[in-house]
Structure formats: C-alpha cells, structure tokens
CSV table of C-alpha atoms in Angstrom, one decimal:
chain,number,residue,atom,x,y,z
A,295,MET,CA,28.1,40.0,-11.8
A,296,THR,CA,27.8,37.4,-14.3
A,297,ASP,CA,29.7,37.0,-17.6
A,298,TYR,CA,27.5,36.6,-20.3
A,299,ALA,CA,30.5,37.1,-23.0
A,300,GLU,CA,32.1,33.9,-21.6
A,301,LEU,CA,28.7,32.4,-21.6
A,302,HIS,CA,27.8,33.0,-25.1
A,303,GLN,CA,31.0,32.2,-26.2
A,304,ARG,CA,31.0,28.8,-24.7
A,305,LEU,CA,26.8,28.1,-25.9
A,306,GLN,CA,28.1,29.5,-29.6
A,307,LYS,CA,30.6,26.4,-30.0
A,308,VAL,CA,27.6,24.1,-29.3
A,309,GLY,CA,25.0,26.1,-31.6
A,310,GLN,CA,22.7,26.6,-28.1
A,311,GLU,CA,23.9,30.8,-28.2
A,312,HIS,CA,19.6,31.2,-28.4
A,313,LEU,CA,19.7,30.4,-24.8
A,314,LEU,CA,20.6,33.6,-23.7
A,315,LYS,CA,18.7,35.7,-26.4
A,316,PHE,CA,16.3,37.1,-23.1
A,317,TRP,CA,19.2,38.3,-21.4
A,318,ASP,CA,18.9,42.3,-21.5
A,319,ASP,CA,15.3,41.4,-20.2
A,320,LEU,CA,16.5,39.9,-16.8
A,321,ASN,CA,17.2,40.7,-13.6
A,322,GLU,CA,20.1,39.2,-11.7
A,323,ILE,CA,19.0,37.2,-9.7
A,324,GLU,CA,17.3,35.4,-13.1
A,325,ARG,CA,20.5,36.0,-14.9
A,326,LYS,CA,22.5,33.4,-12.0
A,327,GLN,CA,19.3,31.0,-12.2
A,328,LEU,CA,19.8,30.9,-15.9
A,329,GLU,CA,23.2,31.0,-15.3
A,330,GLN,CA,23.1,27.8,-13.2
A,331,ASP,CA,20.8,26.3,-15.6
A,332,ILE,CA,23.4,26.2,-18.0
A,333,ASN,CA,26.0,25.6,-15.7
A,334,GLU,CA,24.1,21.9,-15.1
A,335,LEU,CA,24.7,20.8,-18.5
A,336,ASP,CA,27.0,18.9,-20.2
A,337,LEU,CA,27.4,21.1,-23.6
A,338,ASN,CA,30.0,19.4,-24.9
A,339,GLU,CA,27.9,16.2,-24.3
A,340,LEU,CA,24.6,17.8,-25.5
A,341,LYS,CA,25.0,17.0,-29.1
A,342,HIS,CA,26.2,14.1,-29.1
A,343,TYR,CA,23.0,12.9,-26.8
A,344,PHE,CA,20.8,14.7,-29.0
A,345,ASP,CA,22.5,12.9,-32.6
A,346,ARG,CA,22.3,9.2,-30.6
A,347,ALA,CA,18.9,9.9,-29.6
A,348,THR,CA,17.1,10.8,-33.0
A,349,THR,CA,18.9,8.0,-34.9
A,350,SER,CA,16.7,6.0,-32.3
A,351,LEU,CA,14.3,7.9,-32.9
A,352,GLU,CA,14.1,7.3,-36.5
A,353,GLN,CA,14.5,3.0,-36.1
A,354,ASN,CA,10.8,4.0,-33.7
A,355,GLY,CA,8.7,1.1,-35.3
A,356,LEU,CA,11.2,-0.9,-37.0
A,357,LYS,CA,10.3,-4.8,-36.9
A,358,LEU,CA,12.6,-6.6,-35.5
A,359,ASP,CA,11.3,-10.1,-35.8
A,360,ASP,CA,14.4,-11.3,-38.2
A,361,ARG,CA,17.1,-11.2,-35.3
A,362,LEU,CA,15.1,-11.8,-32.3
A,363,GLN,CA,14.8,-15.4,-30.3
A,364,PRO,CA,12.7,-15.7,-27.4
A,365,LEU,CA,14.7,-17.1,-23.7
A,366,PRO,CA,16.3,-20.5,-23.8
A,367,ASP,CA,15.2,-22.4,-21.0
A,368,ASP,CA,18.1,-22.8,-19.1
A,369,LYS,CA,18.1,-18.8,-18.9
A,370,LEU,CA,14.6,-18.7,-17.4
A,371,ILE,CA,13.4,-20.6,-14.3
A,372,SER,CA,9.0,-20.3,-13.7
A,373,ILE,CA,8.1,-21.3,-10.0
A,374,SER,CA,4.6,-22.4,-10.9
A,375,ARG,CA,6.4,-25.0,-12.7
A,376,ALA,CA,10.0,-25.1,-10.1
A,377,PRO,CA,10.1,-27.8,-7.8
A,378,GLU,CA,9.4,-27.2,-4.7
A,379,ASP,CA,12.9,-28.4,-3.3
A,380,LEU,CA,14.2,-26.0,-5.2
A,381,LEU,CA,13.2,-22.9,-4.1
A,382,ASN,CA,13.1,-23.6,-1.1
A,383,SER,CA,17.2,-24.0,-1.1
A,384,TYR,CA,16.9,-20.4,-3.4
A,385,ARG,CA,15.1,-18.9,-0.7
A,386,GLU,CA,17.9,-20.5,2.0
A,387,GLU,CA,20.2,-18.6,-0.1
A,388,GLY,CA,18.8,-15.1,-0.1
A,389,ILE,CA,18.0,-15.9,3.8
A,390,LYS,CA,21.6,-16.4,4.4
A,391,GLN,CA,22.7,-13.6,2.5
A,392,ILE,CA,20.1,-11.1,3.9
A,393,SER,CA,21.1,-12.6,6.9
A,394,LEU,CA,25.1,-11.3,6.3
A,395,GLY,CA,23.9,-7.8,5.1
A,396,HIS,CA,24.9,-8.5,1.6
A,397,VAL,CA,21.5,-7.6,0.2
A,398,ALA,CA,19.9,-3.6,-0.1
A,399,VAL,CA,16.9,-3.0,-2.1
A,400,LEU,CA,17.2,0.0,-5.3
A,401,LEU,CA,13.5,1.7,-5.4
A,402,MET,CA,12.2,3.6,-8.1
A,403,ALA,CA,10.3,6.3,-6.8
A,404,GLY,CA,10.4,9.5,-8.9
A,405,GLY,CA,7.1,9.3,-10.1
A,406,GLN,CA,4.0,11.7,-9.0
A,407,GLY,CA,0.8,10.5,-8.7
A,408,THR,CA,-0.6,12.8,-11.8
A,409,ARG,CA,-2.5,10.8,-12.8
A,410,LEU,CA,-4.2,9.3,-10.0
A,411,GLY,CA,-4.9,13.4,-9.7
A,412,PHE,CA,-2.8,13.1,-6.3
A,413,ALA,CA,-0.9,15.9,-6.2
A,414,TYR,CA,2.7,14.2,-3.6
A,415,PRO,CA,4.9,11.4,-4.6
A,416,LYS,CA,3.2,7.9,-6.1
A,417,GLY,CA,4.8,6.1,-3.0
A,418,MET,CA,2.3,8.4,-0.5
A,419,TYR,CA,-0.5,7.0,-2.0
A,420,ASP,CA,-3.3,5.5,-0.3
A,421,VAL,CA,-5.6,3.1,-2.4
A,422,GLY,CA,-8.0,2.6,0.2
A,423,LEU,CA,-7.2,-0.9,2.2
A,424,GLN,CA,-8.0,-1.6,5.5
A,425,SER,CA,-5.3,-0.6,6.9
A,426,GLY,CA,-4.7,3.0,5.1
A,427,LYS,CA,-1.2,1.6,4.5
A,428,THR,CA,0.4,3.7,2.2
A,429,LEU,CA,2.9,2.1,-1.0
A,430,PHE,CA,6.0,3.7,0.6
A,431,ARG,CA,4.6,2.0,4.2
A,432,ILE,CA,4.0,-1.6,3.1
A,433,GLN,CA,7.0,-1.6,1.3
A,434,ALA,CA,9.2,-0.6,4.2
A,435,GLU,CA,7.2,-3.3,6.7
A,436,ARG,CA,7.9,-6.4,4.3
A,437,ILE,CA,11.8,-5.2,4.4
A,438,ILE,CA,11.0,-5.0,8.4
A,439,LYS,CA,9.7,-8.5,8.7
A,440,LEU,CA,12.4,-10.0,5.9
A,441,GLU,CA,14.9,-8.8,8.2
A,442,GLU,CA,13.3,-10.4,11.3
A,443,LEU,CA,12.9,-14.1,9.4
A,444,ALA,CA,16.4,-13.8,8.4
A,445,PHE,CA,17.6,-13.5,12.1
A,446,GLU,CA,15.3,-16.1,13.4
A,447,ALA,CA,16.5,-18.6,10.4
A,448,THR,CA,20.3,-17.5,10.6
A,449,GLY,CA,21.2,-16.3,14.4
A,450,LYS,CA,22.3,-13.6,12.2
A,451,LYS,CA,20.6,-9.8,11.9
A,452,GLY,CA,21.4,-8.1,8.4
A,453,THR,CA,20.1,-5.2,7.7
A,454,ILE,CA,18.6,-4.5,4.3
A,455,THR,CA,19.8,-1.0,3.0
A,456,TRP,CA,16.5,1.0,1.3
A,457,TYR,CA,17.9,3.5,-1.4
A,458,ILE,CA,15.6,4.9,-2.4
A,459,MET,CA,15.3,7.1,-5.6
A,460,THR,CA,13.4,10.3,-6.5
A,461,SER,CA,13.1,13.2,-8.7
A,462,GLU,CA,14.3,16.5,-8.4
A,463,HIS,CA,10.5,17.3,-7.3
A,464,THR,CA,9.6,14.6,-4.8
A,465,LEU,CA,12.9,14.3,-2.8
A,466,GLN,CA,11.8,17.1,-0.1
A,467,PRO,CA,8.2,15.8,0.0
A,468,THR,CA,9.3,11.8,0.2
A,469,LEU,CA,11.7,13.0,2.3
A,470,GLU,CA,9.3,14.5,4.8
A,471,TYR,CA,7.4,12.3,4.9
A,472,PHE,CA,9.9,9.4,6.3
A,473,GLU,CA,10.7,11.6,8.3
A,474,ALA,CA,7.0,12.8,9.6
A,475,ASN,CA,6.4,8.6,9.8
A,476,SER,CA,10.0,7.9,11.9
A,477,TYR,CA,11.0,6.1,8.9
A,478,PHE,CA,8.2,3.3,9.5
A,479,GLY,CA,10.2,1.9,12.3
A,480,LEU,CA,13.7,1.4,9.9
A,481,LYS,CA,17.3,3.5,11.1
A,482,LYS,CA,16.8,6.4,9.3
A,483,GLU,CA,20.5,5.7,8.2
A,484,ASN,CA,19.8,2.4,6.4
A,485,VAL,CA,17.4,4.7,4.2
A,486,VAL,CA,19.4,6.7,1.5
A,487,MET,CA,17.8,9.0,-0.7
A,488,PHE,CA,19.1,10.4,-4.0
A,489,LYS,CA,17.5,12.3,-7.0
A,490,GLN,CA,18.0,10.9,-10.4
A,491,GLY,CA,19.2,13.5,-13.4
A,492,SER,CA,17.0,15.6,-15.9
A,493,LEU,CA,17.9,16.3,-19.5
A,494,PRO,CA,16.9,19.2,-21.5
A,495,CYS,CA,14.2,19.4,-24.1
A,496,PHE,CA,14.7,19.6,-27.5
A,497,GLU,CA,13.7,21.4,-30.8
A,498,TYR,CA,13.7,18.8,-33.3
A,499,ASP,CA,16.5,21.3,-35.2
A,500,GLY,CA,18.3,20.3,-31.6
A,501,LYS,CA,17.8,23.8,-30.1
A,502,ILE,CA,17.5,23.4,-26.2
A,503,ILE,CA,13.8,24.8,-25.7
A,504,LEU,CA,13.7,27.6,-22.8
A,505,ASP,CA,11.3,26.8,-20.3
A,506,GLU,CA,10.8,30.3,-18.9
A,507,LYS,CA,13.1,33.7,-20.2
A,508,HIS,CA,15.7,32.3,-17.6
A,509,ARG,CA,15.1,28.5,-17.3
A,510,VAL,CA,15.8,25.8,-19.3
A,511,ALA,CA,13.2,23.5,-20.4
A,512,ARG,CA,14.0,20.1,-18.6
A,513,ALA,CA,12.4,16.8,-18.1
A,514,PRO,CA,14.1,14.0,-15.6
A,515,ASP,CA,16.1,11.4,-17.8
A,516,GLY,CA,13.5,8.3,-17.1
A,517,ASN,CA,14.4,5.1,-14.6
A,518,GLY,CA,17.6,4.5,-16.7
A,519,GLY,CA,18.9,7.4,-14.6
A,520,ILE,CA,18.9,5.5,-12.3
A,521,TYR,CA,23.1,4.3,-13.4
A,522,ARG,CA,24.5,7.6,-13.5
A,523,ALA,CA,22.7,9.0,-10.2
A,524,LEU,CA,24.2,5.8,-8.6
A,525,LYS,CA,28.1,7.4,-9.4
A,526,THR,CA,27.2,11.6,-9.5
A,527,GLN,CA,25.2,10.8,-5.5
A,528,GLY,CA,27.4,8.7,-4.7
A,529,VAL,CA,25.7,5.5,-3.7
A,530,LEU,CA,28.2,2.9,-5.6
A,531,ASP,CA,30.4,4.2,-2.5
A,532,ASP,CA,28.2,3.6,0.0
A,533,LEU,CA,27.3,0.1,-1.4
A,534,SER,CA,31.3,-0.8,-1.3
A,535,LYS,CA,31.4,0.3,2.3
A,536,ARG,CA,28.4,-1.0,3.7
A,537,GLY,CA,29.8,-4.4,2.0
A,538,ILE,CA,26.1,-4.6,-0.2
A,539,LEU,CA,26.7,-7.8,-3.0
A,540,TYR,CA,23.2,-7.4,-4.7
A,541,LEU,CA,20.6,-5.7,-5.0
A,542,HIS,CA,16.8,-6.2,-5.5
A,543,ALA,CA,15.1,-3.1,-7.8
A,544,HIS,CA,12.0,-2.5,-9.1
A,545,SER,CA,9.5,0.3,-9.3
A,546,VAL,CA,7.4,2.0,-6.7
A,547,ASP,CA,3.9,1.6,-7.8
A,548,ASN,CA,3.7,-2.4,-7.9
A,549,ILE,CA,1.1,-3.2,-4.2
A,550,LEU,CA,2.1,-6.8,-4.5
A,551,ILE,CA,6.2,-6.3,-4.8
A,552,LYS,CA,8.1,-9.0,-3.1
A,553,VAL,CA,10.9,-6.4,-1.4
A,554,ALA,CA,14.0,-8.3,-1.7
A,555,ASP,CA,12.3,-11.2,-2.5
A,556,PRO,CA,14.8,-14.0,-1.0
A,557,VAL,CA,13.8,-16.4,-3.4
A,558,PHE,CA,14.4,-14.2,-6.2
A,559,ILE,CA,17.9,-13.2,-4.4
A,560,GLY,CA,19.3,-16.9,-3.8
A,561,TYR,CA,18.2,-17.6,-7.4
A,562,CYS,CA,20.5,-15.2,-8.7
A,563,VAL,CA,23.1,-15.7,-6.7
A,564,ARG,CA,23.6,-19.7,-7.2
A,565,GLU,CA,23.4,-18.6,-11.1
A,566,ASN,CA,26.3,-16.0,-10.7
A,567,ALA,CA,24.1,-13.5,-12.3
A,568,ASP,CA,25.4,-10.2,-13.1
A,569,CYS,CA,21.6,-9.0,-14.0
A,570,ALA,CA,18.4,-10.4,-13.7
A,571,ALA,CA,14.4,-9.1,-14.4
A,572,LYS,CA,12.0,-10.9,-12.7
A,573,VAL,CA,8.8,-11.7,-15.6
A,574,VAL,CA,5.1,-12.5,-15.8
A,575,GLU,CA,4.2,-14.6,-18.5
A,576,LYS,CA,2.2,-12.1,-21.3
A,577,SER,CA,-1.8,-12.5,-20.8
A,578,SER,CA,-2.6,-12.6,-25.4
A,579,PRO,CA,-0.3,-12.3,-28.0
A,580,THR,CA,-1.7,-8.5,-27.9
A,581,GLU,CA,-1.5,-7.5,-24.9
A,582,ALA,CA,0.7,-4.4,-24.7
A,583,VAL,CA,3.5,-4.9,-22.8
A,584,GLY,CA,8.0,-5.3,-23.8
A,585,VAL,CA,9.9,-9.0,-23.8
A,586,VAL,CA,12.3,-10.2,-22.3
A,587,ALA,CA,13.8,-11.1,-25.2
A,588,ILE,CA,17.4,-11.8,-27.4
A,589,VAL,CA,18.1,-9.6,-30.0
A,590,ASP,CA,21.4,-10.3,-31.8
A,591,GLY,CA,22.8,-12.6,-29.4
A,592,LYS,CA,22.3,-9.9,-26.9
A,593,TYR,CA,19.0,-9.9,-23.7
A,594,GLN,CA,17.4,-6.5,-23.8
A,595,VAL,CA,13.5,-5.8,-23.9
A,596,VAL,CA,11.5,-5.5,-27.1
A,597,GLU,CA,8.6,-3.5,-27.2
A,598,TYR,CA,5.3,-4.6,-28.1
A,599,SER,CA,5.3,-2.4,-31.1
A,600,GLU,CA,9.1,-3.8,-32.5
A,601,ILE,CA,7.1,-7.3,-33.0
A,602,SER,CA,5.3,-8.1,-35.7
A,603,ALA,CA,1.7,-9.8,-34.9
A,604,LYS,CA,2.5,-12.8,-36.6
A,605,THR,CA,6.0,-13.5,-34.0
A,606,ALA,CA,3.4,-12.0,-31.1
A,607,GLU,CA,1.4,-15.2,-32.3
A,608,MET,CA,3.7,-18.0,-32.5
A,609,ARG,CA,3.7,-21.2,-29.5
A,610,ASN,CA,5.8,-23.7,-28.0
A,611,PRO,CA,4.7,-26.8,-28.5
A,612,ASP,CA,3.0,-26.8,-24.9
A,613,GLY,CA,0.7,-24.1,-26.1
A,614,ARG,CA,2.4,-21.7,-23.8
A,615,LEU,CA,3.5,-18.1,-25.8
A,616,SER,CA,7.1,-18.3,-27.2
A,617,PHE,CA,7.6,-14.5,-26.8
A,618,SER,CA,5.9,-14.4,-23.4
A,619,ALA,CA,7.9,-12.8,-21.1
A,620,GLY,CA,6.8,-9.9,-19.6
A,621,ASN,CA,8.5,-6.9,-18.5
A,622,ILE,CA,7.5,-5.8,-15.2
A,623,CYS,CA,10.3,-3.5,-13.8
A,624,ASN,CA,11.6,-5.8,-10.9
A,625,HIS,CA,15.6,-7.1,-11.3
A,626,PHE,CA,18.4,-8.0,-9.6
A,627,PHE,CA,22.0,-7.0,-10.0
A,628,SER,CA,25.1,-7.6,-8.4
A,629,THR,CA,27.1,-4.9,-7.0
A,630,SER,CA,30.3,-5.7,-9.1
A,631,PHE,CA,28.0,-5.3,-12.0
A,632,LEU,CA,27.0,-2.1,-11.4
A,633,GLN,CA,30.0,-0.4,-10.5
A,634,LYS,CA,31.1,-1.4,-14.3
A,635,ILE,CA,28.2,-0.4,-15.2
A,636,GLY,CA,29.0,3.1,-13.6
A,637,SER,CA,32.3,3.4,-15.1
A,638,THR,CA,32.2,2.0,-18.2
A,639,TYR,CA,28.8,1.0,-20.0
A,640,GLU,CA,26.8,4.1,-19.0
A,641,GLN,CA,27.5,6.3,-21.1
A,642,GLU,CA,26.7,3.7,-24.0
A,643,LEU,CA,22.8,3.1,-23.0
A,644,LYS,CA,20.7,3.7,-25.7
A,645,LEU,CA,18.2,6.7,-25.4
A,646,HIS,CA,14.8,7.1,-26.3
A,647,VAL,CA,12.9,9.5,-28.0
A,648,ALA,CA,9.4,11.0,-27.4
A,649,LYS,CA,7.6,13.6,-29.0
A,650,LYS,CA,5.9,15.5,-27.1
A,651,LYS,CA,4.0,19.0,-26.3
A,652,ILE,CA,6.9,20.7,-24.3
A,653,PRO,CA,5.6,24.7,-22.7
A,654,PHE,CA,8.3,26.9,-24.4
A,655,VAL,CA,9.1,30.8,-25.1
A,656,ASP,CA,8.3,32.3,-27.8
A,657,ASN,CA,10.1,35.5,-29.6
A,658,SER,CA,8.1,38.0,-27.8
A,659,GLY,CA,9.4,36.5,-24.2
A,660,LYS,CA,5.2,34.7,-23.9
A,661,ARG,CA,5.5,31.2,-22.6
A,662,ILE,CA,2.7,29.1,-24.6
A,663,LYS,CA,1.9,25.7,-24.0
A,664,PRO,CA,1.4,24.2,-27.4
A,665,GLU,CA,-1.4,22.1,-28.5
A,666,ASN,CA,0.5,19.3,-30.7
A,667,PRO,CA,3.8,17.7,-30.1
A,668,ASN,CA,7.0,20.2,-31.1
A,669,GLY,CA,10.2,18.8,-29.6
A,670,ILE,CA,11.4,15.7,-27.9
A,671,LYS,CA,12.0,14.5,-24.9
A,672,ILE,CA,15.3,11.9,-24.0
A,673,GLU,CA,14.7,9.4,-21.3
A,674,LYS,CA,17.1,6.1,-21.0
A,675,PHE,CA,15.7,2.6,-19.9
A,676,VAL,CA,16.3,1.0,-16.3
A,677,PHE,CA,16.7,-2.5,-18.4
A,678,ASP,CA,18.9,-1.5,-21.1
A,679,VAL,CA,21.5,-2.4,-19.6
A,680,PHE,CA,21.2,-6.4,-20.2
A,681,GLU,CA,23.0,-6.4,-22.9
A,682,PHE,CA,25.9,-6.1,-20.8
A,683,ALA,CA,25.7,-8.5,-18.8
A,684,GLN,CA,28.0,-11.6,-19.1
A,685,LYS,CA,25.4,-13.4,-17.0
A,686,PHE,CA,21.7,-12.5,-17.4
A,687,VAL,CA,18.8,-15.2,-15.9
A,688,ALA,CA,15.1,-14.5,-15.8
A,689,MET,CA,12.3,-15.9,-13.0
A,690,GLU,CA,8.5,-16.3,-14.3
A,691,VAL,CA,6.7,-16.0,-11.7
A,692,PRO,CA,2.2,-15.8,-10.9
A,693,ARG,CA,0.9,-12.4,-12.3
A,694,ASP,CA,-1.8,-13.0,-9.4
A,695,GLU,CA,0.8,-13.2,-6.7
A,696,GLU,CA,3.5,-10.1,-7.4
A,697,PHE,CA,2.5,-7.9,-10.0
A,698,SER,CA,-0.6,-5.0,-9.6
A,699,ALA,CA,0.6,-1.9,-11.0
A,700,LEU,CA,-0.9,1.4,-10.0
A,701,LYS,CA,-1.0,4.0,-12.8
A,702,ASN,CA,-4.3,5.0,-13.5
A,703,ALA,CA,-7.3,7.5,-12.2
A,704,ASP,CA,-10.1,4.1,-11.3
A,705,SER,CA,-12.1,5.5,-14.2
A,706,ALA,CA,-9.4,3.5,-16.2
A,707,GLY,CA,-10.5,0.2,-14.7
A,708,LYS,CA,-7.5,-1.1,-14.7
A,709,ASP,CA,-3.7,-0.5,-13.1
A,710,CYS,CA,-5.9,1.8,-11.2
A,711,PRO,CA,-6.3,2.1,-7.1
A,712,SER,CA,-9.4,-0.3,-6.9
A,713,THR,CA,-7.7,-3.4,-9.0
A,714,ALA,CA,-4.3,-3.4,-6.7
A,715,ARG,CA,-6.7,-3.2,-3.6
A,716,SER,CA,-8.7,-6.1,-5.0
A,717,ASP,CA,-5.6,-7.5,-6.1
A,718,LEU,CA,-3.7,-7.9,-2.5
A,719,TYR,CA,-6.8,-8.9,-0.7
A,720,ARG,CA,-7.7,-11.4,-3.4
A,721,LEU,CA,-3.5,-12.5,-2.6
A,722,HIS,CA,-4.5,-12.3,0.8
A,723,LYS,CA,-7.1,-14.6,1.1
A,724,LYS,CA,-5.5,-17.3,-1.1
A,725,TYR,CA,-2.8,-16.9,1.5
A,726,VAL,CA,-5.2,-17.6,4.9
A,727,GLU,CA,-6.9,-20.6,3.1
A,728,ALA,CA,-3.4,-22.0,1.8
A,729,ALA,CA,-2.9,-22.1,5.9
A,730,GLY,CA,-6.7,-23.8,6.7
A,731,GLY,CA,-8.8,-20.9,7.3
A,732,ILE,CA,-12.0,-20.3,5.6
A,733,VAL,CA,-12.9,-16.7,4.5
A,734,HIS,CA,-16.3,-15.5,3.8
A,735,GLY,CA,-15.8,-12.9,0.7
A,736,GLU,CA,-13.3,-10.5,-0.5
A,737,ASP,CA,-11.6,-7.9,1.9
A,738,CYS,CA,-8.9,-9.9,3.6
A,739,GLU,CA,-5.0,-7.9,4.5
A,740,ILE,CA,-2.8,-9.0,6.3
A,741,SER,CA,-0.1,-7.1,7.5
A,742,PRO,CA,3.5,-7.7,6.9
A,743,PHE,CA,4.2,-7.2,10.1
A,744,VAL,CA,2.0,-10.9,11.0
A,745,SER,CA,3.7,-12.3,7.0
A,746,TYR,CA,5.8,-11.3,4.6
A,747,ALA,CA,5.0,-13.4,2.2
A,748,GLY,CA,2.1,-16.7,3.9
A,749,GLU,CA,4.0,-18.0,5.8
A,750,ASN,CA,3.7,-18.5,9.3
A,751,LEU,CA,-0.6,-18.2,9.5
A,752,ALA,CA,-1.2,-21.7,10.2
A,753,PRO,CA,-1.4,-20.9,13.9
A,754,LEU,CA,-3.4,-18.2,13.9
A,755,VAL,CA,-5.9,-19.1,10.9
A,756,GLU,CA,-5.8,-22.7,10.8
A,757,GLY,CA,-9.5,-24.4,11.2
A,758,LYS,CA,-11.1,-20.9,11.7
A,759,SER,CA,-13.9,-19.5,9.6
A,760,PHE,CA,-13.5,-15.5,8.7
A,761,THR,CA,-16.0,-12.9,7.5
A,762,THR,CA,-14.8,-10.4,6.2
A,763,PRO,CA,-14.1,-7.3,6.2
A,764,LEU,CA,-10.6,-9.4,7.3
A,765,TYR,CA,-7.5,-7.4,8.7
A,766,LEU,CA,-4.6,-9.9,10.4
A,767,ARG,CA,-2.9,-6.9,11.8
A,768,SER,CA,0.4,-7.1,14.9
A,769,ASN,CA,0.3,-5.1,17.5
A,770,ARG,CA,3.1,-3.0,15.8
A,771,ASP,CA,0.0,-1.6,13.2
A,772,ALA,CA,0.5,1.8,14.3
A,773,PRO,CA,-2.9,4.0,12.6
A,774,ALA,CA,-1.0,5.2,9.2
A,775,HIS,CA,-0.8,8.8,8.8
A,776,LEU,CA,0.0,11.5,6.0
C-alpha cells in the first residue's frame, strides 16, 4: 500500500503537494504509477532547475553584440581552403585512431518523425532513395565501410562502437528495427542503445503540471540531456572499458553525415581538442542558424535572435561574414572531457526554456488541451559544454557535401525528404564525375559499401558515361525493409 502521508510530506517541502490532489479518485494501480512518477523526480533539484530556467527566460531576446567575438583563425580550419596534404595527414591520423579502436560514434536519435507525418523514430525514415535505405541503414553502412578502409590502410581491424541515444518513446521501436535488420551487418555488442532523460513541465509559477490525474507531465530534456544520460546509463563506464578515446557526436537527421569522419577526428586529435564543432558558412546574414562564437571569452553557440542585424552583417576584409560559423549539431569529444562533464560540469549546464501548449488536468479532473501556451518545458543543448573546454576548435565544411537536414514534410520545400534526396544525389554525381565518369541526369546514388566519401571510384567509372537513374551498388546491398 502506498504511504500517502509520507509522499505528501515530501511534496509539501518543495511546494508540489498539488500532485496528489486526485489521490482519492485513483485506484491502486494508478496510485503506484503516480508514486513512481514522483519518485523519478529529483525533488530537491527541481526548484533549483525552475529558478535557473526562469532566469534564462528573462534573458531571452537580450542582444550579445557587445560581448561577442568571432572564432579566431587559429581555432578554425576550412576544408575548402586548407592545403590537400594537410587534410590528408589529418585523414591518416583519423584512420590510425579508428584502426586502434579508439573512435566511437555518438548518435542523437531521440526524435520521432512527427513533422514528416511518420509515426516512428526519424532514423527509420526512407527519403525515397533508389536503394530504399533509411537514415539508420545509411549510417550503419558508412561505419562498416570506414572500418574496412582503416583495416586496408593499416592492417589493424578496429571497431567503431555505435552509441545511440533514443528517447523514452523511441527506444523500443529503434531496438526492434535494428533486430529485424540484423543490425545492418554490425555486431550487436557494438551497437549500444540508451535513452535520454526527461524533465517535468511547469506552470509559470513553478508548479509541476499533471498530464493525467495519475501522471506527471514530462518532456525529453533536449539533446544536452546526453551528458547526464551517458553517466546514469553506464555509457561513460563502457567507453572506459572499451578503451575509446574519441567520439564523433551528431544528430540522426543529416543524410550527408560523414560518420566518424577521419579528417575531423584526425584534426581534433592533432589539436589535442577537448571538444570541437563542424560548422558550415552561413548562406546570408539573416539565415536563421546559431553561430559558434566567443562570448565573454568562452566558446558557445549564439542564436540568431541574440545578434543584431548590424553585427550579423559584419564582414571580414576578404568579404566573408565575420560571424559565419553556422552550427550543424556535429561535434567531437574526447572521452576524458566527457568524464569531466559527467562528474562536474553537467550540473552547471545552461537551461533553455520554451513556453508551450501543455495538456493538463483541470480542477475538475478533466484533461484539457490548451489553445495558448500555458507552461514551460526545460531543455539542455548539446553545445552548451563548449564553454567548459580548455581546448576548443572548429572545422568549416562545405554545406553541399556534409549538411542536409531532414526536419519537415515536403510541403515545406526546405529541409525535407525531397531536398535530402536531391542533395545526396547531387553529391554522389559529383563523386562520379570527380573520378572521371560522366552522368547524364540527376538521380545518382552510391552505396556506402562501394565508397564512403567518393574514394576508390575510378576503377568503376573512369571514362564511362552513365544515364540516370544510376545506382552503384555492392553485392552486399540486400533490399532494405522496415
């Protein structure tokens, strides 16, 4: 039997005793569920969370112009402007680290395809490629190919462990999907899934919202929840056991992602970086993307709303935007830095607040879906650890080669399945033509089993002319299925 008095006393101490107001209406199973929800809350931490979060809400909209500096040249390398031999040396370093088993991938895959009209985890989405491959499949095959390239280059067979952070709701379907597809050829023990945490939703006065009479309203704690999850779900310990030194972290929805990119890994290793970011050059001063910059001497991502138009339009002598390092959720971390975050800095992470329409139970016990924002959701962002890095660097990559996000349905015309598909086809056509082939038409796809990033294509395409649709596939390319 649940002890109402003890539960009420604990909640009363932190001003949340209203969570029990429907106690007498609940059956024993519902009481157990409510008690479990309450026990999962760190009640002592919650007031601190709310106070910190609402302070950040008050600061929203403040311009940072007077405190802002662009990334210095010695902290930023541009792929398109760097000498080829330097990039090759970074690639060799990255390949070496992969072959030694020092590199892992940390995938943020908690999102569902709701905006795509897709009721499953976004990684399971098929944008309509000729191969029918989903985001998860493409990324798994790139990992396999990269392991093979490292083995060919060094004679050492290193494993790239794949850590996949899901949300509470996407963990089970993601696991079932991987099992149904035999982990896409990866070993099951080298694919480690774990779930991000959640935070309660609050009314504006700090009271926690009830989603149902016996359920607390909660929301995922954002991609910055990855740091707490790494610790609480045992991933930091697993990294140590496996001897992993470096991680490439990225979101699931970039179809052009160079998973465990050896050039990026090698650059960061040579620079002895704690953490790093890949960035793309902003397309215009008004592009609605956060930029990596320095604020009060510390590295951070500054949202476009925090910079005035005048500052956004500033240009260097060469004509490029001064604040041009567009953030694309593509990061490097050393394992030792992640251990420091887990043990010390995670509790200091900024909290970001969004006013939202949150379903709630009114005083009569009826569940209401509000038409206007009625409360706040609190999130942490993955890039907010930049300020804790002793050594931070960034790599500017060509947008058309490394970034095409999948956010919206095709009706939006931007960051949608058709743009993701055409961006991948365009890049793969470029690879074929760079290797000496000619492609007539647009629909050109290369299996990751054939080439990770355009390498080793000349024997297949040099001097040949192709009419699309063209799909360069391997005999390992079994039909994709859900």
